[in-house]
Amino acid sequence: MKAKIYVTLKPGVLDPQGKAVAHSLHDLGFDDVADVRQGKYLEVELTTPDKKKARADLEEMCKKLLANTVIEDYRIEIE
Amino acid sequence: MKAKIYVTLKPGVLDPQGKAVAHSLHDLGFDDVADVRQGKYLEVELTTPDKKKARADLEEMCKKLLANTVIEDYRIEIE
């Protein structure tokens, strides 16, 4: 089973990496760019066929390792 | 207008960062994890109302800055 995890900074948390990307895009002439926020994207391949267990495991993985829940949100999609 | 960009390593390209995450998940007891691939996720806010121009611009941004098209694929979603 394949899962997709999106980790993004919470609204209001400063994103220097995104700001740097926005700045570089302006330098390249893309003046339409108002803002950029950068996050993480993970594809996790699981051996369990149990979707419910998979979701519970993935939630725990996000809380324990993949996301810093103080400043980051995460979203899980199971295929 | 808001766009989401997903940058992922092409199949076959070695992903040491993903391997490290998978290893850490195993150490935490998540034995169901078969593989992890890590990518980038970007949210770009554009001022242009023209969807066609936006898509063309975003394609160019990916090719010029956001993705290394030798080893990475990208996917653009416009909301």
Coordinates of N, CA, C and O in Angstrom, one line a residue:
Chain A
M1 N 0.8 -1.2 0.0 CA 0.0 0.0 0.0 C 0.9 1.3 0.0 O 1.9 1.3 0.7
K2 N 0.5 2.2 -0.8 CA 1.3 3.4 -0.9 C 0.6 4.6 -0.2 O -0.6 4.8 -0.4
A3 N 1.3 5.4 0.5 CA 0.7 6.6 1.2 C 1.6 7.8 0.8 O 2.8 7.7 0.6
K4 N 0.8 8.9 0.7 CA 1.5 10.2 0.4 C 1.4 11.1 1.6 O 0.3 11.2 2.2
I5 N 2.4 11.7 2.1 CA 2.4 12.6 3.2 C 2.9 14.0 2.8 O 4.0 14.1 2.2
Y6 N 2.1 14.9 3.2 CA 2.5 16.3 2.9 C 2.7 17.0 4.2 O 1.8 17.0 5.1
V7 N 3.9 17.6 4.4 CA 4.2 18.3 5.6 C 4.4 19.8 5.3 O 5.2 20.1 4.4
T8 N 3.6 20.7 5.9 CA 3.7 22.1 5.6 C 3.8 22.9 6.8 O 3.3 22.5 7.9
L9 N 4.4 24.0 6.7 CA 4.5 24.9 7.9 C 3.2 25.5 8.2 O 2.4 25.7 7.3
K10 N 2.9 25.6 9.5 CA 1.6 26.2 9.9 C 1.5 27.7 9.4 O 2.5 28.3 9.3
P11 N 0.3 28.1 9.2 CA 0.1 29.5 8.8 C 0.7 30.4 9.9 O 0.5 30.1 11.0
G12 N 1.4 31.4 9.5 CA 2.0 32.4 10.4 C 3.4 32.0 10.8 O 4.2 32.9 11.3
V13 N 3.9 30.8 10.5 CA 5.3 30.4 10.8 C 6.1 30.9 9.7 O 5.8 30.7 8.5
L14 N 7.2 31.6 10.0 CA 8.1 32.2 9.0 C 8.7 31.1 8.2 O 9.2 30.1 8.7
D15 N 8.8 31.3 6.9 CA 9.4 30.3 6.0 C 10.5 30.9 5.2 O 10.4 31.3 4.0
P16 N 11.7 30.9 5.7 CA 12.9 31.6 5.1 C 13.2 30.9 3.7 O 13.6 31.5 2.8
Q17 N 13.1 29.5 3.7 CA 13.4 28.8 2.5 C 12.4 29.2 1.4 O 12.9 29.4 0.2
G18 N 11.1 29.3 1.7 CA 10.2 29.8 0.7 C 10.5 31.2 0.2 O 10.4 31.5 -1.0
K19 N 10.8 32.0 1.2 CA 11.2 33.4 0.8 C 12.4 33.5 -0.1 O 12.4 34.3 -1.1
A20 N 13.4 32.6 0.1 CA 14.5 32.6 -0.7 C 14.2 32.1 -2.2 O 14.7 32.7 -3.2
V21 N 13.3 31.1 -2.2 CA 12.8 30.6 -3.6 C 12.0 31.8 -4.3 O 12.3 32.0 -5.5
A22 N 11.2 32.5 -3.5 CA 10.4 33.6 -4.1 C 11.4 34.7 -4.7 O 11.2 35.2 -5.8
H23 N 12.4 35.0 -3.9 CA 13.4 36.0 -4.3 C 14.1 35.5 -5.6 O 14.3 36.3 -6.5
S24 N 14.5 34.3 -5.6 CA 15.2 33.8 -6.8 C 14.3 33.8 -8.0 O 14.7 34.1 -9.2
L25 N 13.0 33.5 -7.8 CA 12.0 33.6 -9.0 C 11.9 35.0 -9.5 O 11.8 35.2 -10.7
H26 N 11.8 36.0 -8.5 CA 11.8 37.4 -9.0 C 13.0 37.7 -9.8 O 12.9 38.4 -10.8
D27 N 14.2 37.3 -9.3 CA 15.4 37.6 -10.0 C 15.4 37.0 -11.4 O 16.0 37.5 -12.3
L28 N 14.7 35.9 -11.6 CA 14.6 35.2 -12.9 C 13.5 35.9 -13.8 O 13.3 35.5 -14.9
G29 N 12.8 36.9 -13.2 CA 11.9 37.7 -14.0 C 10.4 37.3 -13.8 O 9.5 37.8 -14.5
F30 N 10.2 36.3 -12.9 CA 8.8 35.9 -12.6 C 8.2 36.9 -11.6 O 8.1 36.6 -10.4
D31 N 7.7 38.0 -12.1 CA 7.2 39.1 -11.2 C 5.8 38.8 -10.6 O 5.4 39.5 -9.7
D32 N 5.1 37.8 -11.2 CA 3.8 37.5 -10.7 C 3.8 36.7 -9.4 O 2.7 36.5 -8.8
V33 N 5.0 36.3 -9.0 CA 5.0 35.4 -7.8 C 4.9 36.3 -6.6 O 5.7 37.2 -6.3
A34 N 3.8 36.1 -5.8 CA 3.5 36.9 -4.6 C 4.1 36.2 -3.4 O 4.6 36.9 -2.5
D35 N 4.1 34.9 -3.3 CA 4.6 34.2 -2.2 C 4.9 32.8 -2.5 O 4.2 32.2 -3.3
V36 N 5.9 32.2 -1.8 CA 6.2 30.8 -1.9 C 6.3 30.2 -0.5 O 6.9 30.8 0.4
R37 N 5.7 29.0 -0.3 CA 5.8 28.3 0.9 C 6.4 26.9 0.6 O 5.8 26.3 -0.3
Q38 N 7.4 26.5 1.3 CA 8.0 25.2 0.9 C 7.7 24.2 2.0 O 7.8 24.5 3.2
G39 N 7.3 23.0 1.6 CA 7.1 21.9 2.5 C 7.8 20.7 2.1 O 8.6 20.7 1.2
K40 N 7.4 19.6 2.7 CA 8.0 18.3 2.4 C 6.9 17.4 1.8 O 5.8 17.5 2.2
Y41 N 7.4 16.5 1.0 CA 6.5 15.5 0.4 C 7.1 14.1 0.5 O 8.3 14.0 0.2
L42 N 6.4 13.2 1.1 CA 7.0 11.8 1.3 C 6.0 10.8 0.7 O 4.8 10.9 0.9
E43 N 6.6 9.8 0.0 CA 5.8 8.6 -0.4 C 6.3 7.5 0.4 O 7.5 7.1 0.4
V44 N 5.4 6.8 1.1 CA 5.7 5.7 2.0 C 5.0 4.5 1.5 O 3.8 4.4 1.3
E45 N 5.8 3.4 1.3 CA 5.3 2.1 0.8 C 5.2 1.2 2.1 O 6.2 1.0 2.8
L46 N 4.0 0.8 2.3 CA 3.7 -0.1 3.5 C 3.4 -1.5 3.1 O 2.7 -1.7 2.0
T47 N 3.8 -2.5 3.9 CA 3.5 -3.9 3.5 C 2.1 -4.3 4.1 O 1.6 -5.3 3.6
T48 N 1.6 -3.6 5.1 CA 0.3 -4.0 5.7 C -0.8 -3.8 4.7 O -0.9 -2.8 4.0
P49 N -1.8 -4.8 4.6 CA -2.9 -4.6 3.7 C -4.1 -3.9 4.5 O -5.1 -3.6 3.9
D50 N -3.9 -3.7 5.8 CA -5.0 -3.1 6.6 C -4.9 -1.6 6.6 O -4.0 -0.9 7.2
K51 N -5.9 -1.0 5.9 CA -5.9 0.5 5.7 C -6.0 1.2 7.0 O -5.4 2.3 7.2
K52 N -6.8 0.7 7.9 CA -7.1 1.3 9.2 C -5.8 1.4 10.0 O -5.4 2.4 10.6
K53 N -5.1 0.2 10.1 CA -3.8 0.2 10.8 C -2.8 1.1 10.1 O -2.0 1.8 10.8
A54 N -2.8 1.1 8.8 CA -1.9 1.9 8.0 C -2.0 3.4 8.4 O -1.1 4.1 8.7
R55 N -3.3 3.8 8.5 CA -3.6 5.3 8.8 C -3.1 5.6 10.2 O -2.5 6.6 10.4
A56 N -3.4 4.7 11.1 CA -3.0 4.9 12.5 C -1.4 5.0 12.6 O -0.9 5.8 13.3
D57 N -0.8 4.0 11.9 CA 0.7 4.0 11.9 C 1.3 5.3 11.3 O 2.2 5.9 11.9
L58 N 0.7 5.7 10.2 CA 1.2 6.9 9.5 C 1.0 8.2 10.4 O 1.9 9.0 10.4
E59 N -0.1 8.2 11.1 CA -0.4 9.4 12.0 C 0.7 9.4 13.1 O 1.3 10.5 13.4
E60 N 1.1 8.2 13.6 CA 2.1 8.1 14.6 C 3.5 8.5 14.0 O 4.3 9.2 14.7
M61 N 3.7 8.0 12.8 CA 5.0 8.3 12.2 C 5.2 9.9 12.0 O 6.3 10.4 12.3
C62 N 4.1 10.5 11.6 CA 4.1 12.0 11.5 C 4.4 12.6 12.8 O 5.2 13.6 12.9
K63 N 3.7 12.2 13.8 CA 3.9 12.8 15.1 C 5.2 12.6 15.7 O 5.8 13.5 16.4
K64 N 5.8 11.4 15.5 CA 7.1 11.0 16.1 C 8.3 11.5 15.3 O 9.3 11.7 15.9
L65 N 8.2 11.5 14.0 CA 9.4 11.7 13.2 C 9.2 12.7 12.1 O 10.1 13.6 11.9
L66 N 8.2 12.5 11.3 CA 8.1 13.2 10.0 C 7.8 14.7 10.1 O 8.2 15.5 9.2
A67 N 7.0 15.0 11.1 CA 6.6 16.4 11.2 C 6.9 17.0 12.6 O 6.9 16.2 13.5
N68 N 7.2 18.2 12.6 CA 7.4 18.9 13.9 C 6.0 19.6 14.2 O 5.8 20.7 13.7
T69 N 5.2 18.9 15.0 CA 3.8 19.4 15.1 C 3.7 20.8 15.8 O 2.6 21.3 15.9
V70 N 4.7 21.2 16.4 CA 4.7 22.6 17.0 C 4.5 23.6 15.9 O 3.8 24.6 16.0
I71 N 5.3 23.4 14.8 CA 5.3 24.4 13.7 C 4.8 23.9 12.4 O 4.6 24.6 11.4
E72 N 4.5 22.6 12.3 CA 4.1 22.0 11.0 C 2.8 21.3 11.1 O 2.5 20.6 12.1
D73 N 2.1 21.3 10.0 CA 0.9 20.5 9.8 C 1.2 19.3 8.9 O 2.2 19.4 8.1
Y74 N 0.5 18.3 8.9 CA 0.7 17.2 8.0 C -0.6 16.7 7.5 O -1.7 16.8 8.1
R75 N -0.6 16.1 6.3 CA -1.8 15.6 5.6 C -1.4 14.2 5.1 O -0.3 14.0 4.5
I76 N -2.2 13.2 5.3 CA -2.0 11.8 4.8 C -3.0 11.4 3.8 O -4.2 11.6 4.0
E77 N -2.5 10.9 2.7 CA -3.4 10.3 1.6 C -3.0 8.9 1.4 O -1.8 8.6 1.1
I78 N -3.9 8.0 1.6 CA -3.6 6.5 1.3 C -4.3 6.1 0.0 O -5.5 6.4 -0.2
E79 N -3.5 5.5 -0.8 CA -4.0 5.1 -2.2 C -4.7 3.7 -2.2 O -4.3 2.9 -1.4
Chain B
M1 N -4.0 33.6 -7.4 CA -4.1 32.2 -7.7 C -3.1 31.4 -7.0 O -1.9 31.8 -6.9
K2 N -3.5 30.2 -6.6 CA -2.5 29.4 -5.8 C -2.2 28.2 -6.6 O -3.1 27.5 -7.2
A3 N -0.9 27.8 -6.6 CA -0.5 26.6 -7.3 C 0.3 25.7 -6.4 O 1.0 26.2 -5.5
K4 N 0.2 24.4 -6.6 CA 0.9 23.5 -5.8 C 1.9 22.7 -6.7 O 1.5 22.3 -7.8
I5 N 3.1 22.6 -6.3 CA 4.1 22.0 -7.1 C 4.7 20.8 -6.3 O 5.2 21.0 -5.2
Y6 N 4.8 19.7 -6.9 CA 5.4 18.5 -6.3 C 6.6 18.1 -7.1 O 6.5 17.9 -8.3
V7 N 7.7 18.0 -6.5 CA 9.0 17.6 -7.1 C 9.4 16.3 -6.5 O 9.6 16.2 -5.3
T8 N 9.6 15.3 -7.4 CA 9.9 14.0 -6.9 C 11.1 13.5 -7.7 O 11.3 13.8 -8.9
L9 N 11.9 12.6 -7.1 CA 13.0 12.0 -7.8 C 12.5 11.0 -8.8 O 11.5 10.4 -8.6
K10 N 13.1 10.9 -10.0 CA 12.7 10.0 -11.0 C 12.8 8.6 -10.5 O 13.7 8.3 -9.7
P11 N 12.0 7.6 -11.0 CA 12.2 6.2 -10.6 C 13.6 5.8 -10.9 O 14.1 6.1 -12.0
G12 N 14.2 5.1 -10.0 CA 15.6 4.6 -10.3 C 16.7 5.4 -9.8 O 17.8 5.0 -9.6
V13 N 16.3 6.7 -9.5 CA 17.3 7.6 -8.9 C 17.4 7.3 -7.4 O 16.4 7.2 -6.7
L14 N 18.6 7.1 -6.9 CA 18.9 6.7 -5.5 C 18.4 7.9 -4.6 O 18.6 9.0 -4.9
D15 N 17.7 7.5 -3.5 CA 17.2 8.6 -2.6 C 17.7 8.3 -1.2 O 17.0 7.7 -0.3
P16 N 18.9 8.8 -0.9 CA 19.5 8.5 0.4 C 18.7 9.1 1.6 O 18.6 8.6 2.7
Q17 N 18.1 10.3 1.3 CA 17.3 10.9 2.3 C 16.1 10.1 2.7 O 15.8 9.9 3.9
G18 N 15.4 9.5 1.7 CA 14.3 8.6 1.9 C 14.7 7.4 2.6 O 14.0 6.9 3.6
K19 N 15.9 6.8 2.3 CA 16.4 5.6 2.9 C 16.7 5.9 4.4 O 16.4 5.1 5.3
A20 N 17.2 7.1 4.7 CA 17.5 7.5 6.1 C 16.2 7.5 6.9 O 16.1 7.1 8.1
V21 N 15.1 8.1 6.3 CA 13.8 8.2 7.0 C 13.3 6.8 7.2 O 12.8 6.5 8.3
A22 N 13.4 5.9 6.2 CA 12.9 4.6 6.3 C 13.6 3.9 7.5 O 13.0 3.2 8.3
H23 N 14.9 4.1 7.5 CA 15.7 3.4 8.6 C 15.3 3.9 10.0 O 15.1 3.1 10.9
S24 N 15.1 5.2 10.1 CA 14.6 5.8 11.4 C 13.3 5.2 11.8 O 13.0 5.0 13.0
L25 N 12.4 5.1 10.8 CA 11.0 4.5 11.1 C 11.1 3.1 11.6 O 10.4 2.7 12.5
H26 N 12.0 2.3 11.0 CA 12.3 1.0 11.4 C 12.8 1.0 12.9 O 12.3 0.2 13.7
D27 N 13.7 1.9 13.2 CA 14.2 2.0 14.5 C 13.1 2.3 15.5 O 13.2 1.9 16.7
L28 N 12.1 3.0 15.1 CA 11.0 3.4 16.0 C 10.0 2.3 16.1 O 9.0 2.4 16.8
G29 N 10.2 1.2 15.3 CA 9.3 0.0 15.5 C 8.3 -0.1 14.4 O 7.4 -1.0 14.4
F30 N 8.3 0.8 13.4 CA 7.4 0.7 12.2 C 8.0 -0.3 11.2 O 8.6 0.1 10.2
D31 N 7.7 -1.6 11.4 CA 8.3 -2.6 10.6 C 7.6 -2.8 9.3 O 8.1 -3.4 8.4
D32 N 6.4 -2.2 9.2 CA 5.6 -2.3 7.9 C 6.2 -1.4 6.8 O 5.7 -1.6 5.7
V33 N 7.1 -0.5 7.1 CA 7.6 0.4 6.1 C 8.5 -0.3 5.2 O 9.6 -0.8 5.6
A34 N 8.1 -0.4 3.9 CA 9.0 -1.1 2.9 C 9.9 -0.1 2.2 O 11.1 -0.4 2.0
D35 N 9.4 1.1 2.0 CA 10.3 2.1 1.3 C 9.7 3.5 1.5 O 8.5 3.7 1.7
V36 N 10.6 4.5 1.5 CA 10.3 5.9 1.6 C 11.0 6.7 0.5 O 12.2 6.4 0.3
R37 N 10.3 7.5 -0.2 CA 10.9 8.4 -1.1 C 10.5 9.8 -0.7 O 9.4 10.1 -0.4
Q38 N 11.5 10.7 -0.6 CA 11.3 12.1 -0.2 C 11.3 13.0 -1.4 O 12.2 12.9 -2.2
G39 N 10.4 13.9 -1.4 CA 10.3 14.9 -2.4 C 10.1 16.3 -1.9 O 10.1 16.5 -0.6
K40 N 9.9 17.3 -2.7 CA 9.6 18.6 -2.3 C 8.2 19.0 -2.6 O 7.6 18.6 -3.6
Y41 N 7.6 19.9 -1.8 CA 6.3 20.4 -2.0 C 6.3 21.9 -1.9 O 6.8 22.4 -0.9
L42 N 5.8 22.6 -2.9 CA 5.8 24.0 -2.9 C 4.5 24.6 -3.2 O 3.7 24.1 -4.0
E43 N 4.1 25.6 -2.4 CA 2.9 26.4 -2.7 C 3.3 27.7 -3.2 O 4.0 28.5 -2.5
V44 N 2.8 28.0 -4.4 CA 3.2 29.3 -5.0 C 1.9 30.2 -5.2 O 0.9 29.7 -5.8
E45 N 2.0 31.4 -4.7 CA 0.9 32.3 -4.8 C 1.2 33.3 -6.0 O 2.3 33.9 -6.0
L46 N 0.3 33.3 -7.0 CA 0.6 34.1 -8.2 C -0.4 35.2 -8.3 O -1.6 35.1 -7.9
T47 N 0.0 36.4 -8.8 CA -0.9 37.5 -8.9 C -1.7 37.5 -10.2 O -2.8 38.2 -10.3
T48 N -1.2 36.8 -11.2 CA -1.9 36.8 -12.5 C -3.2 36.1 -12.4 O -3.3 35.0 -11.8
P49 N -4.3 36.6 -13.1 CA -5.6 35.9 -13.1 C -5.7 34.9 -14.2 O -6.6 34.1 -14.4
D50 N -4.7 34.9 -15.1 CA -4.7 34.2 -16.4 C -4.1 32.8 -16.1 O -2.9 32.6 -15.9
K51 N -5.0 31.7 -16.1 CA -4.6 30.4 -15.8 C -3.5 29.8 -16.8 O -2.7 29.1 -16.4
K52 N -3.8 30.2 -18.0 CA -2.9 29.6 -19.1 C -1.5 30.2 -18.9 O -0.5 29.5 -19.0
K53 N -1.4 31.5 -18.7 CA -0.1 32.1 -18.4 C 0.5 31.6 -17.2 O 1.8 31.3 -17.1
A54 N -0.3 31.4 -16.1 CA 0.2 30.8 -14.9 C 0.9 29.5 -15.1 O 2.0 29.2 -14.6
R55 N 0.2 28.6 -15.8 CA 0.7 27.3 -16.1 C 2.0 27.3 -16.8 O 3.0 26.6 -16.5
A56 N 2.1 28.2 -17.9 CA 3.3 28.3 -18.7 C 4.4 28.8 -17.8 O 5.6 28.3 -17.8
D57 N 4.1 29.8 -17.0 CA 5.1 30.4 -16.0 C 5.6 29.3 -15.1 O 6.8 29.2 -14.8
L58 N 4.7 28.6 -14.5 CA 5.1 27.6 -13.5 C 5.9 26.5 -14.1 O 6.9 26.0 -13.5
E59 N 5.6 26.1 -15.4 CA 6.4 25.1 -16.1 C 7.9 25.6 -16.2 O 8.8 24.9 -16.0
E60 N 8.0 26.9 -16.5 CA 9.3 27.5 -16.7 C 10.0 27.6 -15.4 O 11.2 27.3 -15.3
M61 N 9.3 27.9 -14.3 CA 9.9 28.0 -13.0 C 10.5 26.7 -12.6 O 11.6 26.6 -12.1
C62 N 9.7 25.6 -12.9 CA 10.2 24.3 -12.5 C 11.4 23.9 -13.3 O 12.4 23.4 -12.7
K63 N 11.4 24.2 -14.6 CA 12.6 23.8 -15.4 C 13.8 24.7 -15.1 O 14.9 24.2 -15.1
K64 N 13.6 25.9 -14.7 CA 14.7 26.8 -14.5 C 15.3 26.8 -13.1 O 16.5 27.0 -12.8
L65 N 14.4 26.5 -12.1 CA 14.8 26.7 -10.7 C 14.4 25.5 -9.8 O 15.2 25.0 -9.0
L66 N 13.1 25.2 -9.8 CA 12.5 24.4 -8.8 C 12.9 22.9 -8.9 O 13.0 22.2 -7.8
A67 N 13.0 22.4 -10.1 CA 13.4 21.0 -10.2 C 14.6 20.8 -11.0 O 15.0 21.6 -11.9
N68 N 15.4 19.8 -10.7 CA 16.5 19.4 -11.6 C 16.0 18.3 -12.5 O 15.9 17.1 -12.1
T69 N 15.6 18.7 -13.7 CA 14.9 17.8 -14.6 C 15.8 16.6 -15.1 O 15.2 15.7 -15.7
V70 N 17.0 16.6 -14.8 CA 17.9 15.4 -15.1 C 17.5 14.3 -14.2 O 17.4 13.1 -14.6
I71 N 17.2 14.6 -12.9 CA 16.9 13.5 -12.0 C 15.6 13.6 -11.3 O 15.1 12.7 -10.6
E72 N 14.9 14.7 -11.6 CA 13.6 14.9 -10.9 C 12.4 15.2 -11.8 O 12.6 15.7 -12.9
D73 N 11.3 14.7 -11.4 CA 10.0 15.0 -12.1 C 9.3 16.0 -11.3 O 9.5 16.2 -10.1
Y74 N 8.4 16.8 -12.0 CA 7.5 17.7 -11.3 C 6.1 17.6 -11.8 O 5.8 17.2 -12.9
R75 N 5.2 18.0 -10.9 CA 3.8 18.0 -11.2 C 3.2 19.3 -10.7 O 3.5 19.8 -9.6
I76 N 2.4 20.0 -11.5 CA 1.8 21.3 -11.2 C 0.3 21.1 -11.0 O -0.4 20.6 -11.9
E77 N -0.2 21.7 -9.9 CA -1.7 21.7 -9.7 C -2.1 23.2 -9.5 O -1.6 23.8 -8.6
I78 N -3.0 23.7 -10.3 CA -3.5 25.0 -10.1 C -4.9 25.0 -9.6 O -5.8 24.3 -10.1
E79 N -5.1 25.8 -8.5 CA -6.4 25.8 -7.9 C -7.4 26.8 -8.5 O -7.0 27.8 -8.9

